[in-house]
Amino acid sequence: MHRIDCPTATPDNRFTEGDPTIPVAATTVTADWLNAVQEELCAIIQGAAMSLDKTSNTQVRDALLALITRRGPFLTCATPAATAVKNLEAANFTLVPGAKVYLRFDEVNTAENPQISINGGEATPLRYLGMPVEVGNLAKGQVYEIIYAGADWQILAGMGPWSICQTVWFEDTLERPGMIPLNGNTVANFAATWPQAHAYLQTAHGQARCFESLAEREAAHVAIWHTLASGATVGWEGFGGVCKFFYDPETDTLYMPDLRGMFRAMAGDGTRAPSMGGVKGDGIRNIIAGAWSSKIWRRSVNLYGAFYDPDYSDE
C-alpha cells in the first residue's frame, strides 16, 4: 500500500492520541489517507473475482486465500442436460479475466457448444484445448476447474484422458477406464452404464459410427470379402468384420465392433465398401517375376506364382 503521510505523524509513523508533555499532537487522519486504504483493500477483493459486500468483515481474508491458492467458488450446475447455456449462481462473484470456478454438473451434457452464464450475465463458450466441448464429455458428478479468459471459459482440469467412444484393439491388454476390447461384446443397460457414450452416439458424428440396423451389423459379421481363383470364398464367418457400433434403443443394448482377425488397414479408409470393412484380401497375390528358359527370358504377371510360364506345355 502506498503511504500518505499524516501531517501530525509521530517519528515512527504510527498513529497517536497525542502527548502534550513532549509535545506531540494527536494524529489527524485525512480523507486522502482513508480513501487510499479503502482502494487498496477493494483492489484485493476485486482481484480475487469477488463482489464488494459492505456487510462482510471477512472479505479481505477470503480474497487473500483465493489469490494465494488461485481457487474460485464451488458451483453446481442444475441446468437441463439438453440446454446449451449453463446458468450458474455465485454469490459475491465478479467476472474478470483470470477468475476461476470449480464446477460440478448434475447431468451429462447433451447439448452442442455449451456456454457458461454466471448470475444472469452474458453466455460465454466453454472450450477445452481450444475446441467446443463435445456432447457427452461433461460427466455427471465430475468436478471441473474452469478459468475465464475473456472470450471464453477454458477447462483447466477434470476432463477424462480418453475421448468418448474411443476404442481399443482386441489385442491390447492394457485396461483403460470405460473401455472394452473390440471383439463383438455387448453392453447391457447402455444409457445408464455409459451415459456419456450414449449421449455422444446420438450426435451426427456418433450416428456415423453406427450401423442403422442389427441386420446390417450381422451381415458385416458374415460378409464374404474375397473369392479365390479356385472359386472358394473367404469371409468373416461371425469372427471380425464389424467396424461400427450398433445401438438398440428398445433393449438399451450397445453392440461393440468386432475387429478380431483384422489388420488396422482393414478398418476402412473411405475407399472400400463400409460393410466390407475396407478389406484388401490377398491382393498381394499377384507377383511380378521372371526366369530364364532355354529359349527366352520370360516375365510373369499371373495368379499362379512367380515362375509360371504361360507357354509351357508337357507335350
CSV table of C-alpha atoms in Angstrom, one decimal:
chain,number,residue,atom,x,y,z
A,1,MET,CA,0.0,0.0,0.0
A,2,HIS,CA,1.4,3.4,-0.9
A,3,ARG,CA,1.9,5.6,2.1
A,4,ILE,CA,0.3,9.0,2.6
A,5,ASP,CA,2.0,10.8,5.5
A,6,CYS,CA,-0.2,12.4,8.0
A,7,PRO,CA,0.7,16.0,8.9
A,8,THR,CA,0.9,15.1,12.7
A,9,ALA,CA,2.7,11.7,12.4
A,10,THR,CA,5.0,10.6,15.1
A,11,PRO,CA,8.7,9.9,14.4
A,12,ASP,CA,7.9,6.2,13.9
A,13,ASN,CA,4.9,7.0,11.7
A,14,ARG,CA,2.3,5.4,14.0
A,15,PHE,CA,-1.0,6.8,15.0
A,16,THR,CA,-1.1,8.6,18.3
A,17,GLU,CA,-3.6,10.3,20.5
A,18,GLY,CA,-1.1,12.9,21.2
A,19,ASP,CA,1.1,13.7,24.3
A,20,PRO,CA,1.1,17.4,25.4
A,21,THR,CA,4.1,16.8,27.6
A,22,ILE,CA,6.5,16.2,24.7
A,23,PRO,CA,4.6,17.8,23.0
A,24,VAL,CA,3.1,15.6,20.1
A,25,ALA,CA,-0.3,16.5,18.7
A,26,ALA,CA,-2.9,13.8,18.1
A,27,THR,CA,-2.8,12.2,14.6
A,28,THR,CA,-5.1,13.7,12.1
A,29,VAL,CA,-6.5,11.1,9.7
A,30,THR,CA,-7.2,12.8,6.3
A,31,ALA,CA,-9.8,11.8,3.7
A,32,ASP,CA,-7.0,11.0,1.2
A,33,TRP,CA,-5.4,8.6,3.6
A,34,LEU,CA,-8.7,6.8,4.3
A,35,ASN,CA,-9.5,6.6,0.6
A,36,ALA,CA,-6.1,5.1,-0.2
A,37,VAL,CA,-6.6,2.4,2.4
A,38,GLN,CA,-10.1,1.6,1.1
A,39,GLU,CA,-9.0,1.5,-2.5
A,40,GLU,CA,-6.2,-0.9,-1.7
A,41,LEU,CA,-8.5,-3.3,0.2
A,42,CYS,CA,-11.1,-3.1,-2.6
A,43,ALA,CA,-8.4,-4.0,-5.1
A,44,ILE,CA,-7.5,-7.1,-3.2
A,45,ILE,CA,-11.2,-8.2,-3.0
A,46,GLN,CA,-12.0,-7.5,-6.7
A,47,GLY,CA,-8.7,-9.1,-7.8
A,48,ALA,CA,-10.0,-12.3,-6.4
A,49,ALA,CA,-13.1,-12.0,-8.6
A,50,MET,CA,-15.3,-11.2,-5.5
A,51,SER,CA,-18.0,-8.6,-5.4
A,52,LEU,CA,-17.7,-5.9,-2.7
A,53,ASP,CA,-20.0,-6.6,0.3
A,54,LYS,CA,-20.1,-3.9,2.9
A,55,THR,CA,-21.9,-6.2,5.3
A,56,SER,CA,-19.0,-8.6,5.4
A,57,ASN,CA,-15.9,-8.1,7.5
A,58,THR,CA,-14.0,-11.2,6.2
A,59,GLN,CA,-13.8,-10.4,2.5
A,60,VAL,CA,-10.1,-9.4,2.6
A,61,ARG,CA,-9.2,-12.6,4.3
A,62,ASP,CA,-11.3,-14.7,1.8
A,63,ALA,CA,-9.8,-12.8,-1.1
A,64,LEU,CA,-6.2,-13.3,0.1
A,65,LEU,CA,-6.9,-17.1,0.5
A,66,ALA,CA,-8.4,-17.2,-3.0
A,67,LEU,CA,-5.5,-15.3,-4.5
A,68,ILE,CA,-2.9,-17.4,-2.8
A,69,THR,CA,-4.4,-20.7,-3.9
A,70,ARG,CA,-6.0,-19.2,-7.1
A,71,ARG,CA,-9.2,-21.1,-6.2
A,72,GLY,CA,-12.7,-19.9,-7.0
A,73,PRO,CA,-16.2,-20.7,-5.8
A,74,PHE,CA,-17.5,-24.2,-5.9
A,75,LEU,CA,-20.7,-24.2,-8.0
A,76,THR,CA,-23.2,-26.8,-9.1
A,77,CYS,CA,-24.9,-26.7,-12.5
A,78,ALA,CA,-28.5,-27.9,-12.4
A,79,THR,CA,-29.3,-26.6,-16.0
A,80,PRO,CA,-31.1,-29.4,-18.0
A,81,ALA,CA,-28.7,-31.6,-20.0
A,82,ALA,CA,-30.0,-30.5,-23.4
A,83,THR,CA,-29.8,-26.8,-22.7
A,84,ALA,CA,-26.6,-25.2,-24.1
A,85,VAL,CA,-26.4,-22.2,-21.8
A,86,LYS,CA,-25.5,-23.4,-18.4
A,87,ASN,CA,-26.8,-20.9,-15.8
A,88,LEU,CA,-24.8,-20.6,-12.6
A,89,GLU,CA,-25.3,-18.6,-9.4
A,90,ALA,CA,-22.3,-17.3,-7.5
A,91,ALA,CA,-22.5,-15.0,-4.5
A,92,ASN,CA,-20.0,-12.1,-4.3
A,93,PHE,CA,-18.5,-13.0,-7.7
A,94,THR,CA,-17.1,-10.6,-10.2
A,95,LEU,CA,-16.4,-11.8,-13.8
A,96,VAL,CA,-12.9,-10.7,-14.7
A,97,PRO,CA,-10.2,-12.4,-16.8
A,98,GLY,CA,-8.4,-15.0,-14.7
A,99,ALA,CA,-11.4,-15.7,-12.5
A,100,LYS,CA,-11.7,-19.4,-11.7
A,101,VAL,CA,-14.7,-21.6,-10.8
A,102,TYR,CA,-14.9,-25.2,-9.7
A,103,LEU,CA,-18.0,-26.6,-11.4
A,104,ARG,CA,-19.9,-29.8,-10.9
A,105,PHE,CA,-22.7,-30.9,-13.3
A,106,ASP,CA,-25.9,-32.6,-12.1
A,107,GLU,CA,-26.4,-34.2,-15.5
A,108,VAL,CA,-24.3,-35.4,-18.5
A,109,ASN,CA,-24.3,-32.6,-21.1
A,110,THR,CA,-26.2,-33.5,-24.3
A,111,ALA,CA,-26.2,-30.0,-25.8
A,112,GLU,CA,-23.7,-28.9,-28.6
A,113,ASN,CA,-21.5,-25.9,-28.0
A,114,PRO,CA,-22.2,-25.5,-24.2
A,115,GLN,CA,-21.8,-22.0,-22.7
A,116,ILE,CA,-21.5,-20.6,-19.2
A,117,SER,CA,-23.5,-17.7,-17.8
A,118,ILE,CA,-23.0,-16.6,-14.2
A,119,ASN,CA,-25.6,-14.6,-12.3
A,120,GLY,CA,-27.5,-13.9,-15.5
A,121,GLY,CA,-24.5,-12.4,-17.3
A,122,GLU,CA,-23.5,-12.9,-20.9
A,123,ALA,CA,-23.3,-16.5,-22.1
A,124,THR,CA,-19.7,-17.4,-23.0
A,125,PRO,CA,-18.4,-20.5,-24.8
A,126,LEU,CA,-16.9,-23.3,-22.8
A,127,ARG,CA,-13.9,-24.8,-24.5
A,128,TYR,CA,-11.3,-27.5,-23.9
A,129,LEU,CA,-7.9,-27.3,-25.8
A,130,GLY,CA,-9.4,-24.5,-27.9
A,131,MET,CA,-12.4,-26.5,-29.1
A,132,PRO,CA,-16.0,-26.6,-28.1
A,133,VAL,CA,-16.7,-29.3,-25.6
A,134,GLU,CA,-18.2,-32.4,-27.3
A,135,VAL,CA,-21.6,-33.8,-26.4
A,136,GLY,CA,-21.1,-36.3,-23.6
A,137,ASN,CA,-17.7,-35.1,-22.5
A,138,LEU,CA,-19.1,-33.3,-19.4
A,139,ALA,CA,-19.8,-36.0,-17.0
A,140,LYS,CA,-22.4,-36.2,-14.2
A,141,GLY,CA,-20.9,-35.5,-10.8
A,142,GLN,CA,-17.4,-34.7,-12.1
A,143,VAL,CA,-15.8,-31.5,-10.9
A,144,TYR,CA,-14.1,-29.3,-13.5
A,145,GLU,CA,-11.8,-26.4,-12.9
A,146,ILE,CA,-12.5,-23.6,-15.4
A,147,ILE,CA,-11.0,-20.2,-15.9
A,148,TYR,CA,-12.5,-17.1,-17.6
A,149,ALA,CA,-10.2,-16.0,-20.4
A,150,GLY,CA,-12.3,-13.0,-21.6
A,151,ALA,CA,-13.6,-14.5,-24.9
A,152,ASP,CA,-14.4,-17.9,-23.4
A,153,TRP,CA,-14.3,-20.2,-20.4
A,154,GLN,CA,-11.5,-22.8,-20.6
A,155,ILE,CA,-11.3,-26.1,-18.8
A,156,LEU,CA,-8.1,-26.5,-16.9
A,157,ALA,CA,-8.7,-29.8,-15.1
A,158,GLY,CA,-11.3,-32.5,-14.8
A,159,MET,CA,-11.5,-33.8,-18.3
A,160,GLY,CA,-11.1,-37.5,-18.9
A,161,PRO,CA,-7.9,-38.8,-20.5
A,162,TRP,CA,-9.8,-40.6,-23.3
A,163,SER,CA,-12.3,-39.3,-25.9
A,164,ILE,CA,-15.8,-40.5,-25.7
A,165,CYS,CA,-16.2,-43.8,-27.6
A,166,GLN,CA,-12.5,-44.1,-28.2
A,167,THR,CA,-11.8,-47.7,-29.0
A,168,VAL,CA,-9.1,-50.2,-28.0
A,169,TRP,CA,-7.9,-53.0,-30.2
A,170,PHE,CA,-8.8,-56.5,-29.1
A,171,GLU,CA,-5.1,-57.4,-28.7
A,172,ASP,CA,-4.4,-54.5,-26.3
A,173,THR,CA,-4.4,-56.0,-22.8
A,174,LEU,CA,-3.9,-52.6,-21.0
A,175,GLU,CA,-7.1,-51.8,-19.2
A,176,ARG,CA,-8.4,-48.3,-19.6
A,177,PRO,CA,-11.4,-46.7,-17.8
A,178,GLY,CA,-14.6,-47.2,-19.7
A,179,MET,CA,-13.1,-49.3,-22.5
A,180,ILE,CA,-13.6,-52.9,-23.5
A,181,PRO,CA,-11.9,-54.8,-26.3
A,182,LEU,CA,-13.4,-54.6,-29.8
A,183,ASN,CA,-14.3,-58.3,-30.0
A,184,GLY,CA,-18.1,-58.0,-30.5
A,185,ASN,CA,-19.1,-57.5,-26.9
A,186,THR,CA,-22.4,-56.2,-25.9
A,187,VAL,CA,-23.1,-53.6,-23.2
A,188,ALA,CA,-26.5,-54.0,-21.4
A,189,ASN,CA,-28.3,-51.1,-19.8
A,190,PHE,CA,-26.1,-48.9,-22.0
A,191,ALA,CA,-27.8,-45.5,-21.3
A,192,ALA,CA,-27.3,-46.0,-17.5
A,193,THR,CA,-23.9,-47.8,-17.7
A,194,TRP,CA,-22.2,-45.4,-20.1
A,195,PRO,CA,-24.4,-42.2,-20.2
A,196,GLN,CA,-21.6,-40.1,-21.8
A,197,ALA,CA,-21.1,-42.5,-24.6
A,198,HIS,CA,-24.9,-42.8,-25.0
A,199,ALA,CA,-25.2,-39.0,-25.4
A,200,TYR,CA,-22.3,-38.9,-27.9
A,201,LEU,CA,-23.7,-41.7,-30.1
A,202,GLN,CA,-26.9,-39.6,-30.6
A,203,THR,CA,-25.0,-36.9,-32.4
A,204,ALA,CA,-24.3,-36.8,-36.1
A,205,HIS,CA,-20.7,-37.8,-35.5
A,206,GLY,CA,-21.8,-40.7,-33.3
A,207,GLN,CA,-24.5,-41.9,-35.7
A,208,ALA,CA,-21.9,-42.1,-38.5
A,209,ARG,CA,-20.1,-44.6,-36.4
A,210,CYS,CA,-23.1,-46.9,-36.0
A,211,PHE,CA,-24.9,-49.4,-38.2
A,212,GLU,CA,-28.5,-48.5,-38.9
A,213,SER,CA,-29.9,-51.9,-38.0
A,214,LEU,CA,-28.9,-55.1,-36.3
A,215,ALA,CA,-29.4,-57.0,-39.6
A,216,GLU,CA,-26.8,-54.7,-41.3
A,217,ARG,CA,-24.3,-55.4,-38.5
A,218,GLU,CA,-24.8,-59.2,-38.7
A,219,ALA,CA,-24.4,-59.0,-42.5
A,220,ALA,CA,-21.0,-57.4,-42.0
A,221,HIS,CA,-20.1,-60.2,-39.5
A,222,VAL,CA,-20.5,-62.9,-42.2
A,223,ALA,CA,-19.6,-60.9,-45.3
A,224,ILE,CA,-17.6,-62.6,-48.0
A,225,TRP,CA,-14.8,-60.3,-48.8
A,226,HIS,CA,-12.8,-62.3,-51.3
A,227,THR,CA,-13.2,-65.1,-53.9
A,228,LEU,CA,-10.2,-67.1,-54.7
A,229,ALA,CA,-9.2,-68.3,-58.2
A,230,SER,CA,-10.5,-71.7,-57.3
A,231,GLY,CA,-13.9,-70.3,-56.6
A,232,ALA,CA,-13.6,-70.7,-52.8
A,233,THR,CA,-14.7,-67.8,-50.8
A,234,VAL,CA,-13.2,-66.1,-47.8
A,235,GLY,CA,-15.4,-64.3,-45.3
A,236,TRP,CA,-15.7,-63.4,-41.6
A,237,GLU,CA,-17.9,-66.3,-40.6
A,238,GLY,CA,-19.0,-64.4,-37.4
A,239,PHE,CA,-15.5,-63.6,-36.4
A,240,GLY,CA,-14.4,-60.0,-37.1
A,241,GLY,CA,-15.5,-57.8,-40.0
A,242,VAL,CA,-17.6,-55.4,-37.8
A,243,CYS,CA,-16.1,-51.9,-37.8
A,244,LYS,CA,-19.1,-50.0,-36.3
A,245,PHE,CA,-21.2,-49.8,-33.3
A,246,PHE,CA,-24.9,-50.7,-33.2
A,247,TYR,CA,-27.3,-49.4,-30.5
A,248,ASP,CA,-30.7,-51.0,-30.0
A,249,PRO,CA,-32.8,-48.4,-28.0
A,250,GLU,CA,-35.6,-50.9,-27.4
A,251,THR,CA,-33.4,-53.2,-25.3
A,252,ASP,CA,-30.9,-50.4,-24.4
A,253,THR,CA,-28.1,-52.6,-25.6
A,254,LEU,CA,-24.9,-51.5,-27.4
A,255,TYR,CA,-23.2,-53.9,-29.8
A,256,MET,CA,-19.5,-53.2,-30.0
A,257,PRO,CA,-17.4,-53.5,-33.1
A,258,ASP,CA,-15.6,-56.8,-33.7
A,259,LEU,CA,-12.1,-56.4,-35.2
A,260,ARG,CA,-10.7,-59.8,-34.4
A,261,GLY,CA,-8.6,-61.3,-37.2
A,262,MET,CA,-8.4,-57.9,-38.9
A,263,PHE,CA,-5.4,-55.6,-39.7
A,264,ARG,CA,-5.9,-52.0,-38.9
A,265,ALA,CA,-5.9,-51.1,-42.6
A,266,MET,CA,-8.9,-53.3,-42.9
A,267,ALA,CA,-11.0,-51.0,-40.7
A,268,GLY,CA,-11.8,-48.9,-43.8
A,269,ASP,CA,-10.2,-45.8,-45.3
A,270,GLY,CA,-13.2,-44.5,-47.2
A,271,THR,CA,-12.3,-46.2,-50.4
A,272,ARG,CA,-13.9,-49.6,-49.7
A,273,ALA,CA,-17.4,-50.7,-49.0
A,274,PRO,CA,-18.2,-50.0,-45.3
A,275,SER,CA,-19.9,-53.3,-44.9
A,276,MET,CA,-16.7,-55.0,-46.1
A,277,GLY,CA,-14.5,-53.2,-43.6
A,278,GLY,CA,-12.1,-51.9,-46.2
A,279,VAL,CA,-10.5,-55.4,-46.5
A,280,LYS,CA,-7.9,-55.8,-49.2
A,281,GLY,CA,-7.9,-59.6,-49.0
A,282,ASP,CA,-4.9,-61.4,-50.7
A,283,GLY,CA,-4.4,-58.6,-53.2
A,284,ILE,CA,-0.7,-59.1,-52.8
A,285,ARG,CA,-1.1,-62.5,-54.5
A,286,ASN,CA,-0.2,-61.0,-57.9
A,287,ILE,CA,3.6,-61.4,-58.2
A,288,ILE,CA,5.9,-60.0,-60.9
A,289,ALA,CA,9.0,-62.0,-61.6
A,290,GLY,CA,11.0,-63.6,-64.3
A,291,ALA,CA,13.1,-66.6,-65.2
A,292,TRP,CA,15.4,-67.8,-68.0
A,293,SER,CA,14.4,-70.7,-70.1
A,294,SER,CA,16.3,-72.3,-72.9
A,295,LYS,CA,14.6,-70.0,-75.4
A,296,ILE,CA,14.0,-66.6,-74.0
A,297,TRP,CA,13.7,-64.5,-70.8
A,298,ARG,CA,10.1,-64.6,-69.8
A,299,ARG,CA,8.3,-62.1,-67.5
A,300,SER,CA,5.4,-63.4,-65.5
A,301,VAL,CA,2.4,-61.5,-64.1
A,302,ASN,CA,-0.1,-64.0,-63.0
A,303,LEU,CA,-2.2,-65.6,-60.3
A,304,TYR,CA,-0.3,-68.8,-60.1
A,305,GLY,CA,3.1,-67.9,-58.8
A,306,ALA,CA,6.3,-66.1,-59.7
A,307,PHE,CA,7.7,-68.7,-62.1
A,308,TYR,CA,4.6,-69.7,-64.1
A,309,ASP,CA,5.3,-70.0,-67.8
A,310,PRO,CA,2.2,-69.4,-69.8
A,311,ASP,CA,3.8,-71.1,-72.9
A,312,TYR,CA,4.9,-74.2,-71.0
A,313,SER,CA,3.4,-77.5,-72.2
A,314,ASP,CA,4.0,-81.1,-71.3
A,315,GLU,CA,3.6,-82.1,-74.9
